[in-house]
Amino acid sequence: MIDPAVTPRLLPWISPEGKPCYLVPSDEGGYVSRLADEMEAVQLTMGTDVLGHARKVLDDPASPPTEVWYAGLRLAECLGDALRVAESRGLRLPTPDDDS
């Protein structure tokens, strides 16, 4: 039985149909929770790496337009991932009314 007080966790990936995926976590934290934690860490690390590359491209006025365009695409992708991680983690923060 699912505890109604447990907030489903927004996972860092989407379904094949493009819809959000959620998990009702257990107290122990199962395999899918650990996989989601690892995926979030990878996504944030990739965002840091892409940001470093994009800064180099954008700092060089001679960068070809296609490189600037590609950097922008990757930055948008990484921003979407980072916002999803932030939303997921924010939803799991205790509210001031919680006793925990």
Coordinates of N, CA and C in Angstrom, one line a residue:
M1 N 0.8 -1.2 0.0 CA 0.0 0.0 0.0 C 0.9 1.2 0.0
I2 N 0.5 2.2 -0.8 CA 1.3 3.5 -0.9 C 0.9 4.5 0.2
D3 N 1.9 5.0 0.9 CA 1.6 6.0 1.9 C 1.2 7.3 1.3
P4 N 0.1 7.9 1.5 CA -0.3 9.1 0.8 C 0.6 10.3 1.2
A5 N 1.3 10.2 2.3 CA 2.2 11.3 2.7 C 3.5 11.3 2.0
V6 N 3.8 10.2 1.2 CA 5.0 10.1 0.5 C 4.8 10.8 -0.9
T7 N 5.7 11.8 -1.1 CA 5.6 12.5 -2.4 C 6.4 11.7 -3.5
P8 N 5.8 11.4 -4.6 CA 6.5 10.8 -5.7 C 7.7 11.6 -6.1
R9 N 8.8 10.9 -6.4 CA 10.0 11.5 -6.9 C 9.9 11.7 -8.4
L10 N 10.2 12.9 -8.9 CA 10.3 13.2 -10.3 C 11.7 12.6 -10.7
L11 N 11.7 11.8 -11.7 CA 12.9 11.1 -12.1 C 13.6 12.0 -13.2
P12 N 14.9 11.8 -13.4 CA 15.7 12.7 -14.3 C 15.6 12.2 -15.8
W13 N 14.6 11.5 -16.1 CA 14.3 11.1 -17.5 C 12.9 11.2 -17.8
I14 N 12.5 11.1 -19.1 CA 11.1 11.1 -19.5 C 10.8 9.8 -20.2
S15 N 9.5 9.6 -20.3 CA 9.0 8.4 -20.9 C 9.2 8.5 -22.4
P16 N 9.1 7.4 -23.1 CA 9.2 7.4 -24.6 C 8.2 8.4 -25.3
E17 N 7.1 8.6 -24.6 CA 6.1 9.6 -25.1 C 6.4 11.0 -24.7
G18 N 7.5 11.2 -24.0 CA 7.9 12.6 -23.6 C 7.2 13.1 -22.3
K19 N 6.6 12.2 -21.5 CA 6.0 12.5 -20.3 C 6.9 12.3 -19.1
P20 N 6.7 13.1 -18.0 CA 7.5 12.9 -16.8 C 7.3 11.5 -16.2
C21 N 8.4 11.0 -15.6 CA 8.4 9.7 -14.9 C 8.5 10.0 -13.4
Y22 N 7.8 9.3 -12.6 CA 7.8 9.4 -11.2 C 8.0 8.1 -10.5
L23 N 8.5 8.1 -9.3 CA 8.8 6.9 -8.5 C 8.3 7.2 -7.1
V24 N 7.6 6.3 -6.5 CA 7.2 6.4 -5.1 C 8.3 5.6 -4.4
P25 N 9.2 6.4 -3.8 CA 10.4 5.8 -3.2 C 10.1 5.0 -1.9
S26 N 10.9 4.0 -1.6 CA 10.8 3.3 -0.3 C 11.8 4.0 0.7
D27 N 11.6 3.7 1.9 CA 12.4 4.3 3.0 C 13.9 4.0 2.8
E28 N 14.2 2.8 2.3 CA 15.6 2.3 2.2 C 16.2 2.9 0.9
G29 N 15.5 3.3 0.0 CA 16.0 3.8 -1.3 C 16.5 2.7 -2.1
G30 N 15.7 2.3 -3.1 CA 15.9 1.1 -3.9 C 16.8 1.4 -5.1
Y31 N 16.9 0.4 -6.0 CA 17.7 0.5 -7.2 C 17.4 1.7 -8.1
V32 N 16.1 1.9 -8.3 CA 15.7 3.0 -9.2 C 16.1 4.4 -8.6
S33 N 16.0 4.5 -7.3 CA 16.4 5.7 -6.6 C 17.9 6.0 -6.8
R34 N 18.7 4.9 -6.6 CA 20.1 5.0 -6.8 C 20.5 5.4 -8.2
L35 N 19.8 4.7 -9.1 CA 20.0 5.0 -10.6 C 19.7 6.5 -10.9
A36 N 18.6 7.0 -10.3 CA 18.2 8.4 -10.5 C 19.3 9.3 -9.9
D37 N 19.8 9.0 -8.7 CA 20.8 9.8 -8.1 C 22.0 9.9 -9.0
E38 N 22.4 8.7 -9.5 CA 23.6 8.7 -10.4 C 23.4 9.5 -11.7
M39 N 22.2 9.3 -12.3 CA 21.9 10.1 -13.5 C 21.9 11.6 -13.3
E40 N 21.3 12.0 -12.1 CA 21.3 13.4 -11.8 C 22.8 13.9 -11.7
A41 N 23.6 13.2 -11.1 CA 25.0 13.6 -10.9 C 25.7 13.7 -12.3
V42 N 25.4 12.7 -13.2 CA 26.0 12.8 -14.6 C 25.5 14.0 -15.3
Q43 N 24.2 14.2 -15.2 CA 23.6 15.4 -15.9 C 24.2 16.7 -15.4
L44 N 24.4 16.9 -14.1 CA 25.0 18.1 -13.6 C 26.4 18.2 -14.0
T45 N 27.2 17.1 -14.0 CA 28.6 17.2 -14.5 C 28.7 17.5 -16.0
M46 N 27.8 16.9 -16.8 CA 27.8 17.3 -18.2 C 27.4 18.7 -18.4
G47 N 26.5 19.3 -17.6 CA 26.2 20.7 -17.7 C 27.4 21.6 -17.4
T48 N 28.2 21.2 -16.4 CA 29.4 22.0 -16.1 C 30.4 21.9 -17.3
D49 N 30.5 20.7 -17.8 CA 31.5 20.5 -19.0 C 31.0 21.3 -20.2
V50 N 29.7 21.2 -20.5 CA 29.2 22.0 -21.7 C 29.3 23.5 -21.5
L51 N 29.1 23.9 -20.3 CA 29.2 25.4 -20.0 C 30.6 25.8 -20.2
G52 N 31.6 25.0 -19.8 CA 33.0 25.4 -20.0 C 33.3 25.5 -21.5
H53 N 32.8 24.5 -22.3 CA 33.1 24.5 -23.7 C 32.4 25.7 -24.4
A54 N 31.1 26.0 -24.0 CA 30.3 27.1 -24.6 C 31.0 28.4 -24.3
R55 N 31.5 28.6 -23.1 CA 32.2 29.9 -22.8 C 33.4 30.1 -23.7
K56 N 34.1 29.0 -24.0 CA 35.3 29.2 -25.0 C 34.8 29.6 -26.3
V57 N 33.7 29.0 -26.8 CA 33.2 29.3 -28.1 C 32.6 30.7 -28.1
L58 N 31.9 31.1 -27.1 CA 31.3 32.4 -27.1 C 32.3 33.5 -26.8
D59 N 33.4 33.2 -26.2 CA 34.4 34.2 -26.0 C 35.3 34.5 -27.2
D60 N 35.2 33.6 -28.2 CA 36.0 33.8 -29.4 C 35.1 34.4 -30.5
P61 N 35.4 35.6 -30.8 CA 34.5 36.3 -31.9 C 34.7 35.6 -33.2
A62 N 35.7 34.8 -33.4 CA 35.9 34.1 -34.7 C 35.2 32.7 -34.8
S63 N 34.5 32.4 -33.7 CA 33.8 31.1 -33.7 C 32.8 31.0 -34.8
P64 N 32.8 29.9 -35.6 CA 31.8 29.8 -36.6 C 30.4 29.8 -36.1
P65 N 29.4 30.3 -36.8 CA 28.0 30.3 -36.4 C 27.5 28.9 -36.0
T66 N 27.9 27.9 -36.7 CA 27.4 26.6 -36.4 C 27.9 26.1 -35.1
E67 N 29.1 26.5 -34.7 CA 29.6 26.1 -33.3 C 28.8 26.9 -32.3
V68 N 28.5 28.1 -32.5 CA 27.8 28.9 -31.5 C 26.4 28.3 -31.4
W69 N 25.8 28.0 -32.6 CA 24.4 27.3 -32.6 C 24.5 26.0 -31.8
Y70 N 25.5 25.2 -32.1 CA 25.6 23.9 -31.4 C 25.8 24.1 -29.9
A71 N 26.6 25.0 -29.5 CA 26.8 25.3 -28.1 C 25.5 25.7 -27.4
G72 N 24.7 26.6 -28.1 CA 23.4 27.0 -27.6 C 22.5 25.8 -27.4
L73 N 22.4 24.9 -28.4 CA 21.6 23.7 -28.3 C 22.0 22.9 -27.0
R74 N 23.2 22.7 -26.9 CA 23.7 21.8 -25.8 C 23.4 22.5 -24.4
L75 N 23.6 23.9 -24.4 CA 23.3 24.6 -23.2 C 21.9 24.5 -22.8
A76 N 21.0 24.6 -23.8 CA 19.5 24.5 -23.5 C 19.2 23.1 -23.0
E77 N 19.8 22.1 -23.6 CA 19.6 20.8 -23.2 C 20.0 20.6 -21.7
C78 N 21.2 21.1 -21.4 CA 21.7 21.0 -20.0 C 20.9 21.8 -19.0
L79 N 20.5 23.0 -19.4 CA 19.6 23.8 -18.6 C 18.3 23.0 -18.2
G80 N 17.7 22.4 -19.2 CA 16.5 21.6 -19.0 C 16.8 20.5 -18.0
D81 N 17.9 19.8 -18.1 CA 18.3 18.7 -17.2 C 18.5 19.3 -15.8
A82 N 19.2 20.4 -15.7 CA 19.5 21.0 -14.3 C 18.2 21.5 -13.7
L83 N 17.3 22.1 -14.5 CA 16.0 22.5 -13.9 C 15.1 21.3 -13.4
R84 N 15.2 20.2 -14.1 CA 14.5 19.0 -13.7 C 15.0 18.5 -12.4
V85 N 16.4 18.5 -12.3 CA 17.0 18.0 -11.1 C 16.6 18.9 -9.9
A86 N 16.6 20.2 -10.2 CA 16.3 21.2 -9.1 C 14.8 21.0 -8.7
E87 N 13.9 20.8 -9.7 CA 12.5 20.6 -9.4 C 12.3 19.3 -8.5
S88 N 13.0 18.2 -9.0 CA 12.9 17.0 -8.3 C 13.4 17.1 -6.8
R89 N 14.5 17.7 -6.7 CA 15.0 17.9 -5.3 C 14.2 18.8 -4.5
G90 N 13.7 19.8 -5.1 CA 12.8 20.8 -4.3 C 11.5 20.1 -3.9
L91 N 11.0 19.2 -4.7 CA 9.7 18.5 -4.3 C 10.0 17.6 -3.1
R92 N 11.2 17.2 -2.9 CA 11.5 16.2 -1.9 C 12.0 16.9 -0.6
L93 N 12.1 18.3 -0.6 CA 12.4 19.0 0.6 C 11.2 18.9 1.6
P94 N 11.5 18.8 2.9 CA 10.4 18.8 3.8 C 9.7 20.2 3.9
T95 N 8.4 20.2 4.0 CA 7.7 21.5 4.2 C 7.8 21.9 5.6
P96 N 7.6 23.2 5.9 CA 7.7 23.6 7.3 C 6.7 23.0 8.3
D97 N 5.6 22.4 7.7 CA 4.6 21.8 8.5 C 5.0 20.4 8.9
D98 N 6.0 19.8 8.2 CA 6.4 18.4 8.5 C 7.1 18.3 9.8
D99 N 6.9 17.2 10.5 CA 7.6 17.0 11.7 C 9.1 16.5 11.5
S100 N 9.3 16.0 10.2 CA 10.7 15.4 9.9 C 11.7 16.5 9.7

